[in-house]
PDB file of C-alpha atoms in Angstrom:
ATOM      1  CA  UNK A   1       5.661  17.544  16.374  1.00 41.00           C
ATOM      2  CA  UNK A   2       3.837  15.030  18.700  1.00 44.00           C
ATOM      3  CA  UNK A   3       2.899  11.531  17.488  1.00 40.00           C
ATOM      4  CA  UNK A   4      -0.180  11.462  15.674  1.00 48.00           C
ATOM      5  CA  UNK A   5      -2.705   8.860  16.796  1.00 45.00           C
ATOM      6  CA  UNK A   6      -3.233   6.037  14.470  1.00 41.00           C
ATOM      7  CA  UNK A   7      -6.958   4.034  13.674  1.00 42.00           C
ATOM      8  CA  UNK A   8      -4.853   1.135  12.493  1.00 42.00           C
ATOM      9  CA  UNK A   9      -2.714   0.686  15.816  1.00 41.00           C
ATOM     10  CA  UNK A  10      -3.662   0.551  19.425  1.00 41.00           C
ATOM     11  CA  UNK A  11      -0.146   0.341  20.462  1.00 47.00           C
ATOM     12  CA  UNK A  12       1.938   3.190  21.240  1.00 64.00           C
ATOM     13  CA  UNK A  13       3.645   4.193  17.819  1.00 73.00           C
ATOM     14  CA  UNK A  14       7.125   4.362  17.136  1.00 85.00           C
ATOM     15  CA  UNK A  15       9.310   7.195  15.329  1.00 90.00           C
ATOM     16  CA  UNK A  16      11.070  10.109  16.763  1.00 90.00           C
ATOM     17  CA  UNK A  17       8.681  13.238  15.805  1.00 93.00           C
ATOM     18  CA  UNK A  18      10.477  15.762  18.056  1.00 92.00           C
ATOM     19  CA  UNK A  19      12.588  17.301  15.069  1.00 90.00           C
ATOM     20  CA  UNK A  20       9.964  16.653  12.267  1.00 95.00           C
ATOM     21  CA  UNK A  21       8.783  19.752  10.449  1.00 96.00           C
ATOM     22  CA  UNK A  22       5.348  21.189   9.637  1.00 95.00           C
ATOM     23  CA  UNK A  23       5.028  18.459   7.073  1.00 96.00           C
ATOM     24  CA  UNK A  24       6.211  15.666   9.372  1.00 97.00           C
ATOM     25  CA  UNK A  25       9.139  15.292   7.145  1.00 98.00           C
ATOM     26  CA  UNK A  26      12.576  14.167   8.928  1.00 97.00           C
ATOM     27  CA  UNK A  27      16.104  13.561   7.056  1.00 97.00           C
ATOM     28  CA  UNK A  28      16.681  10.209   6.245  1.00 98.00           C
ATOM     29  CA  UNK A  29      20.292   9.960   7.710  1.00 97.00           C
ATOM     30  CA  UNK A  30      21.146   7.355   5.241  1.00 98.00           C
ATOM     31  CA  UNK A  31      24.629   7.187   6.965  1.00 98.00           C
ATOM     32  CA  UNK A  32      23.279   6.111  10.252  1.00 97.00           C
ATOM     33  CA  UNK A  33      21.678   2.722   9.186  1.00 98.00           C
ATOM     34  CA  UNK A  34      23.769  -0.126  10.899  1.00 98.00           C
ATOM     35  CA  UNK A  35      25.155  -3.185   9.162  1.00 98.00           C
ATOM     36  CA  UNK A  36      22.394  -5.251  11.106  1.00 98.00           C
ATOM     37  CA  UNK A  37      19.830  -3.119   9.693  1.00 98.00           C
ATOM     38  CA  UNK A  38      20.958  -3.273   6.072  1.00 98.00           C
ATOM     39  CA  UNK A  39      21.363  -6.988   6.395  1.00 98.00           C
ATOM     40  CA  UNK A  40      17.847  -7.257   7.873  1.00 98.00           C
ATOM     41  CA  UNK A  41      16.658  -5.317   4.733  1.00 98.00           C
ATOM     42  CA  UNK A  42      18.623  -7.936   2.465  1.00 98.00           C
ATOM     43  CA  UNK A  43      17.022 -10.729   4.015  1.00 98.00           C
ATOM     44  CA  UNK A  44      13.226  -9.465   3.745  1.00 98.00           C
ATOM     45  CA  UNK A  45      14.177  -8.255  -0.059  1.00 98.00           C
ATOM     46  CA  UNK A  46      15.636 -11.730  -0.905  1.00 98.00           C
ATOM     47  CA  UNK A  47      12.710 -13.247   0.511  1.00 97.00           C
ATOM     48  CA  UNK A  48       9.853 -11.182  -1.045  1.00 98.00           C
ATOM     49  CA  UNK A  49      11.763 -10.668  -4.425  1.00 98.00           C
ATOM     50  CA  UNK A  50      11.240 -14.347  -4.881  1.00 98.00           C
ATOM     51  CA  UNK A  51       7.732 -14.341  -4.475  1.00 98.00           C
ATOM     52  CA  UNK A  52       7.054 -11.365  -6.222  1.00 98.00           C
ATOM     53  CA  UNK A  53       8.366 -13.014  -9.401  1.00 97.00           C
ATOM     54  CA  UNK A  54       5.628 -15.269  -9.208  1.00 96.00           C
ATOM     55  CA  UNK A  55       2.969 -13.442  -7.486  1.00 97.00           C
ATOM     56  CA  UNK A  56       3.181  -9.763  -8.235  1.00 98.00           C
ATOM     57  CA  UNK A  57       1.808  -7.289 -10.974  1.00 98.00           C
ATOM     58  CA  UNK A  58       4.369  -6.839 -13.930  1.00 98.00           C
ATOM     59  CA  UNK A  59       4.476  -2.946 -13.353  1.00 98.00           C
ATOM     60  CA  UNK A  60       5.400  -3.694  -9.598  1.00 98.00           C
ATOM     61  CA  UNK A  61       8.331  -6.101 -10.861  1.00 98.00           C
ATOM     62  CA  UNK A  62       9.555  -3.862 -13.172  1.00 98.00           C
ATOM     63  CA  UNK A  63       9.511  -1.114 -10.790  1.00 98.00           C
ATOM     64  CA  UNK A  64      11.326  -2.889  -8.106  1.00 98.00           C
ATOM     65  CA  UNK A  65      14.217  -3.789 -11.024  1.00 98.00           C
ATOM     66  CA  UNK A  66      14.658  -0.130 -11.942  1.00 98.00           C
ATOM     67  CA  UNK A  67      15.010   0.804  -8.036  1.00 98.00           C
ATOM     68  CA  UNK A  68      18.069  -1.516  -7.876  1.00 97.00           C
ATOM     69  CA  UNK A  69      17.893  -1.303  -4.117  1.00 97.00           C
ATOM     70  CA  UNK A  70      18.646  -5.278  -3.042  1.00 98.00           C
ATOM     71  CA  UNK A  71      21.832  -4.312  -1.431  1.00 98.00           C
ATOM     72  CA  UNK A  72      20.581  -2.500   1.705  1.00 98.00           C
ATOM     73  CA  UNK A  73      17.943   0.133   2.864  1.00 98.00           C
ATOM     74  CA  UNK A  74      17.652   2.441  -0.169  1.00 98.00           C
ATOM     75  CA  UNK A  75      18.950   6.188  -0.232  1.00 98.00           C
ATOM     76  CA  UNK A  76      15.969   8.073  -0.551  1.00 98.00           C
ATOM     77  CA  UNK A  77      17.450  10.833  -2.608  1.00 98.00           C
ATOM     78  CA  UNK A  78      18.889   8.564  -4.917  1.00 98.00           C
ATOM     79  CA  UNK A  79      15.431   7.186  -5.300  1.00 98.00           C
ATOM     80  CA  UNK A  80      13.701  10.134  -5.572  1.00 98.00           C
ATOM     81  CA  UNK A  81      16.041  11.088  -8.862  1.00 98.00           C
ATOM     82  CA  UNK A  82      14.929   8.051 -10.684  1.00 98.00           C
ATOM     83  CA  UNK A  83      11.138   8.498  -9.643  1.00 98.00           C
ATOM     84  CA  UNK A  84      11.201  12.033 -10.715  1.00 98.00           C
ATOM     85  CA  UNK A  85      12.823  11.411 -13.980  1.00 98.00           C
ATOM     86  CA  UNK A  86       9.876   8.978 -14.762  1.00 98.00           C
ATOM     87  CA  UNK A  87       6.681  10.254 -13.003  1.00 98.00           C
ATOM     88  CA  UNK A  88       7.322  13.421 -11.115  1.00 98.00           C
ATOM     89  CA  UNK A  89       7.240  11.898  -7.772  1.00 98.00           C
ATOM     90  CA  UNK A  90      10.101  12.265  -4.992  1.00 98.00           C
ATOM     91  CA  UNK A  91      10.514  10.296  -1.513  1.00 98.00           C
ATOM     92  CA  UNK A  92      10.165  12.341   1.772  1.00 98.00           C
ATOM     93  CA  UNK A  93      11.161  10.577   5.180  1.00 98.00           C
ATOM     94  CA  UNK A  94       8.925  10.563   8.230  1.00 98.00           C
ATOM     95  CA  UNK A  95       8.849   9.333  11.725  1.00 96.00           C
ATOM     96  CA  UNK A  96       5.773   7.129  11.110  1.00 95.00           C
ATOM     97  CA  UNK A  97       1.981   7.477  10.996  1.00 93.00           C
ATOM     98  CA  UNK A  98       1.544  11.229   9.862  1.00 95.00           C
ATOM     99  CA  UNK A  99      -2.023  12.733  10.077  1.00 95.00           C
ATOM    100  CA  UNK A 100      -4.508  12.820   7.538  1.00 96.00           C
ATOM    101  CA  UNK A 101      -4.509  15.980   5.969  1.00 96.00           C
ATOM    102  CA  UNK A 102      -0.681  15.746   5.914  1.00 97.00           C
ATOM    103  CA  UNK A 103      -0.641  12.650   4.084  1.00 97.00           C
ATOM    104  CA  UNK A 104      -3.311  14.077   1.629  1.00 98.00           C
ATOM    105  CA  UNK A 105      -1.084  17.174   0.908  1.00 98.00           C
ATOM    106  CA  UNK A 106       2.145  14.912   0.217  1.00 98.00           C
ATOM    107  CA  UNK A 107       0.248  12.843  -2.180  1.00 98.00           C
ATOM    108  CA  UNK A 108      -1.509  15.737  -4.001  1.00 98.00           C
ATOM    109  CA  UNK A 109       1.911  16.972  -4.751  1.00 98.00           C
ATOM    110  CA  UNK A 110       3.724  13.974  -5.595  1.00 98.00           C
ATOM    111  CA  UNK A 111       5.771  13.265  -2.674  1.00 98.00           C
ATOM    112  CA  UNK A 112       5.636   9.950  -1.021  1.00 98.00           C
ATOM    113  CA  UNK A 113       6.143   9.761   2.776  1.00 98.00           C
ATOM    114  CA  UNK A 114       8.327   6.743   3.781  1.00 98.00           C
ATOM    115  CA  UNK A 115       8.916   5.653   7.293  1.00 98.00           C
ATOM    116  CA  UNK A 116      12.734   5.852   7.999  1.00 97.00           C
ATOM    117  CA  UNK A 117      13.195   2.913  10.314  1.00 97.00           C
ATOM    118  CA  UNK A 118      13.214  -0.710   9.978  1.00 97.00           C
ATOM    119  CA  UNK A 119      11.437  -3.084  11.693  1.00 96.00           C
ATOM    120  CA  UNK A 120      13.107  -5.350  14.467  1.00 95.00           C
ATOM    121  CA  UNK A 121      14.826  -8.745  14.061  1.00 95.00           C
ATOM    122  CA  UNK A 122      11.684 -10.345  15.776  1.00 94.00           C
ATOM    123  CA  UNK A 123       8.824  -8.876  13.542  1.00 93.00           C
ATOM    124  CA  UNK A 124      10.481 -10.008  10.230  1.00 92.00           C
ATOM    125  CA  UNK A 125       6.915 -11.757   9.643  1.00 90.00           C
ATOM    126  CA  UNK A 126       4.689  -9.168  11.080  1.00 85.00           C
ATOM    127  CA  UNK A 127       4.595  -5.627  12.620  1.00 86.00           C
ATOM    128  CA  UNK A 128       1.666  -3.375  13.571  1.00 83.00           C
ATOM    129  CA  UNK A 129       2.887  -0.573  11.748  1.00 89.00           C
ATOM    130  CA  UNK A 130       4.631   0.277   8.332  1.00 93.00           C
ATOM    131  CA  UNK A 131       8.106   0.476   8.411  1.00 97.00           C
ATOM    132  CA  UNK A 132      10.662   1.796   5.658  1.00 98.00           C
ATOM    133  CA  UNK A 133      10.625  -2.121   4.010  1.00 98.00           C
ATOM    134  CA  UNK A 134       6.760  -1.730   3.623  1.00 97.00           C
ATOM    135  CA  UNK A 135       6.859   1.786   2.419  1.00 98.00           C
ATOM    136  CA  UNK A 136       9.570   1.571   0.349  1.00 98.00           C
ATOM    137  CA  UNK A 137       9.480  -1.985  -1.448  1.00 98.00           C
ATOM    138  CA  UNK A 138       5.902  -2.215  -1.170  1.00 98.00           C
ATOM    139  CA  UNK A 139       4.862   1.206  -2.622  1.00 98.00           C
ATOM    140  CA  UNK A 140       7.801   3.106  -4.450  1.00 98.00           C
ATOM    141  CA  UNK A 141       8.172   0.504  -7.355  1.00 98.00           C
ATOM    142  CA  UNK A 142       4.326   1.240  -8.525  1.00 98.00           C
ATOM    143  CA  UNK A 143       5.075   5.089  -8.736  1.00 98.00           C
ATOM    144  CA  UNK A 144       7.110   4.439 -11.521  1.00 98.00           C
ATOM    145  CA  UNK A 145       4.437   3.255 -13.476  1.00 98.00           C
ATOM    146  CA  UNK A 146       2.710   6.618 -14.833  1.00 98.00           C
ATOM    147  CA  UNK A 147      -0.906   5.356 -14.499  1.00 98.00           C
ATOM    148  CA  UNK A 148      -0.356   4.382 -11.156  1.00 98.00           C
ATOM    149  CA  UNK A 149       1.139   7.399 -10.388  1.00 98.00           C
ATOM    150  CA  UNK A 150      -1.124   9.732 -11.549  1.00 98.00           C
ATOM    151  CA  UNK A 151      -3.792   7.796  -9.511  1.00 98.00           C
ATOM    152  CA  UNK A 152      -1.651   8.308  -6.290  1.00 98.00           C
ATOM    153  CA  UNK A 153      -1.946  11.999  -6.901  1.00 98.00           C
ATOM    154  CA  UNK A 154      -5.551  12.281  -7.993  1.00 98.00           C
ATOM    155  CA  UNK A 155      -6.073  10.361  -4.646  1.00 98.00           C
ATOM    156  CA  UNK A 156      -4.439  12.677  -2.580  1.00 98.00           C
ATOM    157  CA  UNK A 157      -5.892  15.556  -4.163  1.00 98.00           C
ATOM    158  CA  UNK A 158      -9.349  13.910  -3.134  1.00 98.00           C
ATOM    159  CA  UNK A 159      -8.844  14.016   0.414  1.00 98.00           C
ATOM    160  CA  UNK A 160      -9.804  17.632   1.170  1.00 97.00           C
ATOM    161  CA  UNK A 161     -13.289  16.644   0.215  1.00 98.00           C
ATOM    162  CA  UNK A 162     -13.743  13.622   1.937  1.00 98.00           C
ATOM    163  CA  UNK A 163     -12.517  15.832   4.951  1.00 97.00           C
ATOM    164  CA  UNK A 164     -15.084  18.578   4.217  1.00 98.00           C
ATOM    165  CA  UNK A 165     -17.773  15.452   3.928  1.00 98.00           C
ATOM    166  CA  UNK A 166     -16.837  13.674   6.958  1.00 98.00           C
ATOM    167  CA  UNK A 167     -16.060  10.797   4.461  1.00 98.00           C
ATOM    168  CA  UNK A 168     -12.246  10.130   5.309  1.00 97.00           C
ATOM    169  CA  UNK A 169     -13.070   6.470   6.418  1.00 97.00           C
ATOM    170  CA  UNK A 170     -14.506   5.699   3.217  1.00 98.00           C
ATOM    171  CA  UNK A 171     -11.940   7.291   0.977  1.00 98.00           C
ATOM    172  CA  UNK A 172      -9.486   5.494   3.071  1.00 97.00           C
ATOM    173  CA  UNK A 173     -11.471   2.213   1.888  1.00 97.00           C
ATOM    174  CA  UNK A 174     -10.286   2.615  -1.565  1.00 98.00           C
ATOM    175  CA  UNK A 175      -6.574   3.050  -0.475  1.00 98.00           C
ATOM    176  CA  UNK A 176      -6.920   0.124   1.671  1.00 97.00           C
ATOM    177  CA  UNK A 177      -8.508  -2.085  -1.177  1.00 98.00           C
ATOM    178  CA  UNK A 178      -6.262  -1.151  -4.079  1.00 98.00           C
ATOM    179  CA  UNK A 179      -2.914   0.790  -3.086  1.00 98.00           C
ATOM    180  CA  UNK A 180      -2.326  -1.910  -0.206  1.00 97.00           C
ATOM    181  CA  UNK A 181      -4.632  -4.764  -1.108  1.00 98.00           C
ATOM    182  CA  UNK A 182      -5.375  -4.713  -4.496  1.00 98.00           C
ATOM    183  CA  UNK A 183      -5.135  -7.555  -7.029  1.00 98.00           C
ATOM    184  CA  UNK A 184      -4.809  -7.499 -10.784  1.00 98.00           C
ATOM    185  CA  UNK A 185      -5.479  -9.724 -13.378  1.00 97.00           C
ATOM    186  CA  UNK A 186      -2.713 -10.301 -15.987  1.00 96.00           C
ATOM    187  CA  UNK A 187      -2.441 -12.985 -18.602  1.00 90.00           C
ATOM    188  CA  UNK A 188      -5.235 -15.328 -17.204  1.00 91.00           C
ATOM    189  CA  UNK A 189      -3.834 -15.143 -13.249  1.00 95.00           C
ATOM    190  CA  UNK A 190      -4.212 -13.165 -10.291  1.00 97.00           C
ATOM    191  CA  UNK A 191      -0.928 -10.768  -9.535  1.00 98.00           C
ATOM    192  CA  UNK A 192      -0.928  -8.544  -6.354  1.00 98.00           C
ATOM    193  CA  UNK A 193      -0.004  -4.837  -7.038  1.00 98.00           C
ATOM    194  CA  UNK A 194      -0.854  -3.753  -3.317  1.00 98.00           C
ATOM    195  CA  UNK A 195       1.987  -2.729  -1.331  1.00 98.00           C
ATOM    196  CA  UNK A 196       0.561  -4.551   2.058  1.00 96.00           C
ATOM    197  CA  UNK A 197       0.263  -8.001  -0.035  1.00 97.00           C
ATOM    198  CA  UNK A 198       3.975  -7.655  -1.872  1.00 98.00           C
ATOM    199  CA  UNK A 199       5.793  -6.684   1.321  1.00 97.00           C
ATOM    200  CA  UNK A 200       4.288  -9.569   3.306  1.00 96.00           C
ATOM    201  CA  UNK A 201       5.104 -13.213   2.512  1.00 95.00           C
ATOM    202  CA  UNK A 202       2.310 -14.896   4.208  1.00 96.00           C
ATOM    203  CA  UNK A 203      -0.341 -12.575   1.951  1.00 96.00           C
ATOM    204  CA  UNK A 204       1.518 -12.762  -1.115  1.00 97.00           C
ATOM    205  CA  UNK A 205       1.067 -15.970  -1.432  1.00 97.00           C
ATOM    206  CA  UNK A 206      -2.557 -16.307   0.288  1.00 97.00           C
ATOM    207  CA  UNK A 207      -4.190 -13.354  -1.680  1.00 97.00           C
ATOM    208  CA  UNK A 208      -3.222 -14.960  -5.108  1.00 97.00           C
ATOM    209  CA  UNK A 209      -3.676 -18.633  -4.403  1.00 96.00           C
ATOM    210  CA  UNK A 210      -6.121 -19.555  -1.357  1.00 96.00           C
ATOM    211  CA  UNK A 211      -8.903 -21.054  -3.039  1.00 95.00           C
ATOM    212  CA  UNK A 212     -11.426 -19.923  -0.374  1.00 94.00           C
ATOM    213  CA  UNK A 213     -10.979 -16.337   0.062  1.00 96.00           C
ATOM    214  CA  UNK A 214     -13.530 -13.433  -1.489  1.00 97.00           C
ATOM    215  CA  UNK A 215     -12.517 -12.058  -4.763  1.00 98.00           C
ATOM    216  CA  UNK A 216     -14.626  -9.586  -6.639  1.00 98.00           C
ATOM    217  CA  UNK A 217     -14.380  -7.479  -9.256  1.00 98.00           C
ATOM    218  CA  UNK A 218     -13.425  -3.833  -8.447  1.00 97.00           C
ATOM    219  CA  UNK A 219     -16.590  -1.604  -7.760  1.00 97.00           C
ATOM    220  CA  UNK A 220     -16.248   1.712  -6.111  1.00 97.00           C
ATOM    221  CA  UNK A 221     -19.080   1.997  -4.303  1.00 97.00           C
ATOM    222  CA  UNK A 222     -18.884  -1.646  -3.140  1.00 98.00           C
ATOM    223  CA  UNK A 223     -15.318  -0.756  -2.110  1.00 98.00           C
ATOM    224  CA  UNK A 224     -16.185   2.156  -0.033  1.00 98.00           C
ATOM    225  CA  UNK A 225     -18.646   0.526   1.694  1.00 98.00           C
ATOM    226  CA  UNK A 226     -16.788  -2.326   3.068  1.00 98.00           C
ATOM    227  CA  UNK A 227     -14.680  -2.754   6.537  1.00 97.00           C
ATOM    228  CA  UNK A 228     -10.977  -3.894   6.542  1.00 95.00           C
ATOM    229  CA  UNK A 229      -8.872  -6.307   8.453  1.00 88.00           C
ATOM    230  CA  UNK A 230      -5.899  -4.352  10.165  1.00 88.00           C
ATOM    231  CA  UNK A 231      -4.939  -7.665  12.236  1.00 85.00           C
ATOM    232  CA  UNK A 232      -5.046 -10.517   9.627  1.00 90.00           C
ATOM    233  CA  UNK A 233      -4.898 -11.310   5.891  1.00 95.00           C
ATOM    234  CA  UNK A 234      -7.935  -9.819   4.196  1.00 96.00           C
ATOM    235  CA  UNK A 235     -11.267 -11.673   4.203  1.00 96.00           C
ATOM    236  CA  UNK A 236     -11.901 -10.162   0.601  1.00 98.00           C
ATOM    237  CA  UNK A 237      -9.817  -8.642  -2.104  1.00 98.00           C
ATOM    238  CA  UNK A 238     -11.110  -6.305  -5.106  1.00 98.00           C
ATOM    239  CA  UNK A 239      -9.414  -7.460  -8.716  1.00 98.00           C
ATOM    240  CA  UNK A 240      -8.850  -4.378 -11.377  1.00 98.00           C
ATOM    241  CA  UNK A 241      -8.769  -5.749 -15.073  1.00 97.00           C
ATOM    242  CA  UNK A 242      -5.670  -3.385 -15.385  1.00 97.00           C
ATOM    243  CA  UNK A 243      -4.361  -0.079 -13.775  1.00 98.00           C
ATOM    244  CA  UNK A 244      -5.904   1.957 -16.056  1.00 97.00           C
ATOM    245  CA  UNK A 245      -9.013   1.307 -14.338  1.00 97.00           C
ATOM    246  CA  UNK A 246      -8.105   3.212 -11.264  1.00 97.00           C
ATOM    247  CA  UNK A 247      -8.340   6.322 -13.440  1.00 96.00           C
ATOM    248  CA  UNK A 248     -11.365   5.494 -15.670  1.00 95.00           C
ATOM    249  CA  UNK A 249     -13.324   3.745 -12.487  1.00 95.00           C
ATOM    250  CA  UNK A 250     -12.374   5.718  -9.622  1.00 96.00           C
ATOM    251  CA  UNK A 251     -10.636   9.251 -10.411  1.00 96.00           C
ATOM    252  CA  UNK A 252     -13.394   9.851 -12.944  1.00 95.00           C
ATOM    253  CA  UNK A 253     -15.741   9.020 -10.639  1.00 96.00           C
ATOM    254  CA  UNK A 254     -17.752  11.802  -8.595  1.00 97.00           C
ATOM    255  CA  UNK A 255     -17.560  10.207  -4.927  1.00 97.00           C
ATOM    256  CA  UNK A 256     -19.854  13.040  -3.299  1.00 98.00           C
ATOM    257  CA  UNK A 257     -23.345  11.466  -3.827  1.00 98.00           C
ATOM    258  CA  UNK A 258     -21.923   8.331  -2.452  1.00 98.00           C
ATOM    259  CA  UNK A 259     -20.455   9.730   0.344  1.00 98.00           C
ATOM    260  CA  UNK A 260     -23.696  11.478   0.950  1.00 98.00           C
ATOM    261  CA  UNK A 261     -25.546   8.432   0.542  1.00 98.00           C
ATOM    262  CA  UNK A 262     -23.474   5.774   2.766  1.00 98.00           C
ATOM    263  CA  UNK A 263     -21.162   7.830   5.284  1.00 97.00           C
ATOM    264  CA  UNK A 264     -23.758   7.562   8.295  1.00 97.00           C
ATOM    265  CA  UNK A 265     -24.204   3.779   7.191  1.00 97.00           C
ATOM    266  CA  UNK A 266     -22.590   0.511   8.740  1.00 97.00           C
ATOM    267  CA  UNK A 267     -19.878  -0.893   6.476  1.00 97.00           C
ATOM    268  CA  UNK A 268     -20.366  -4.410   4.907  1.00 98.00           C
ATOM    269  CA  UNK A 269     -18.459  -6.920   6.526  1.00 96.00           C
ATOM    270  CA  UNK A 270     -15.456  -7.864   4.675  1.00 93.00           C
ATOM    271  CA  UNK A 271     -16.062 -11.145   3.950  1.00 91.00           C
ATOM    272  CA  UNK A 272     -19.604 -11.574   2.935  1.00 94.00           C
ATOM    273  CA  UNK A 273     -20.720 -11.621  -1.073  1.00 96.00           C
ATOM    274  CA  UNK A 274     -22.863  -8.973  -1.742  1.00 97.00           C
ATOM    275  CA  UNK A 275     -25.774  -8.474  -4.121  1.00 96.00           C
ATOM    276  CA  UNK A 276     -24.135  -7.531  -7.447  1.00 95.00           C
ATOM    277  CA  UNK A 277     -20.968  -8.880  -6.850  1.00 97.00           C
ATOM    278  CA  UNK A 278     -18.971 -10.495  -9.430  1.00 97.00           C
ATOM    279  CA  UNK A 279     -16.496 -13.203  -8.142  1.00 97.00           C
ATOM    280  CA  UNK A 280     -13.220 -13.853  -9.784  1.00 96.00           C
ATOM    281  CA  UNK A 281     -12.054 -17.388 -10.115  1.00 93.00           C
ATOM    282  CA  UNK A 282      -8.520 -18.625  -9.262  1.00 90.00           C
ATOM    283  CA  UNK A 283      -6.898 -19.641 -12.438  1.00 74.00           C
ATOM    284  CA  UNK A 284      -4.408 -21.988 -10.942  1.00 54.00           C
ATOM    285  CA  UNK A 285      -5.052 -25.189  -8.664  1.00 42.00           C
ATOM    286  CA  UNK A 286      -4.345 -25.201  -4.667  1.00 43.00           C
ATOM    287  CA  UNK A 287      -1.537 -27.514  -5.625  1.00 42.00           C
ATOM    288  CA  UNK A 288       0.111 -25.508  -8.043  1.00 48.00           C
ATOM    289  CA  UNK A 289      -0.011 -22.730  -5.277  1.00 51.00           C
ATOM    290  CA  UNK A 290       3.799 -22.982  -3.926  1.00 53.00           C
ATOM    291  CA  UNK A 291       6.040 -20.044  -2.237  1.00 53.00           C
TER     292      UNK A 291
END
């Protein structure tokens, strides 16, 4: 297999694709990780779990505890057994980014692709492409929550129609603003459930406490028409009331007419308030927003 291109990175993608199969999967080879790589995971985990206790959604925290993966890079087979018993999902190891159609197929069949390599020491705070820490720590805990697990499978199944209608960028914005950078309101406070937030020390705090960033109630059409940042913290976050809203507000919606109406239009700039937006105020003062 050749390395796929990526709309999210202009740099040379990492990962050894030479032995990937038709689904772009590879063996994890858990025994090959070095002591230094396991130590890197432990330090990343310790930093992020401390932030998650204050800033992450309840479902994420509960899922992370069930996975019990603080001691080193997780064994995907062991984690898959936990996932399969809970929601029917499994993990498949991949070299890195994979093509859209392969990604959609994995999700539709309840297989979550996790990059097998871990970031280098100088990339602890930021890296261009997802590694095992982002993919596993950020994404896998939420897959233990049945409603979110069902949403992810439905999202994957929606990929074929988006491709047929030349609307993959619009569907990708749904993933970006929910699965990667979604916020939820719990007990009157904003909490992160998106993997791009909970796996980032800086954005975990920024997204839930910064007084100036734009936060609005989830609106599917608005999300599908909104561009996003790939090189900095987000300029806008969409807030859901509960995880069931991902099903009733997104899965139950017919995307076809929205694709037809807006797929050829320029997307909204992410940081601009639009007519119909309902802003979500912060429930804490900036002085209380400690990391």
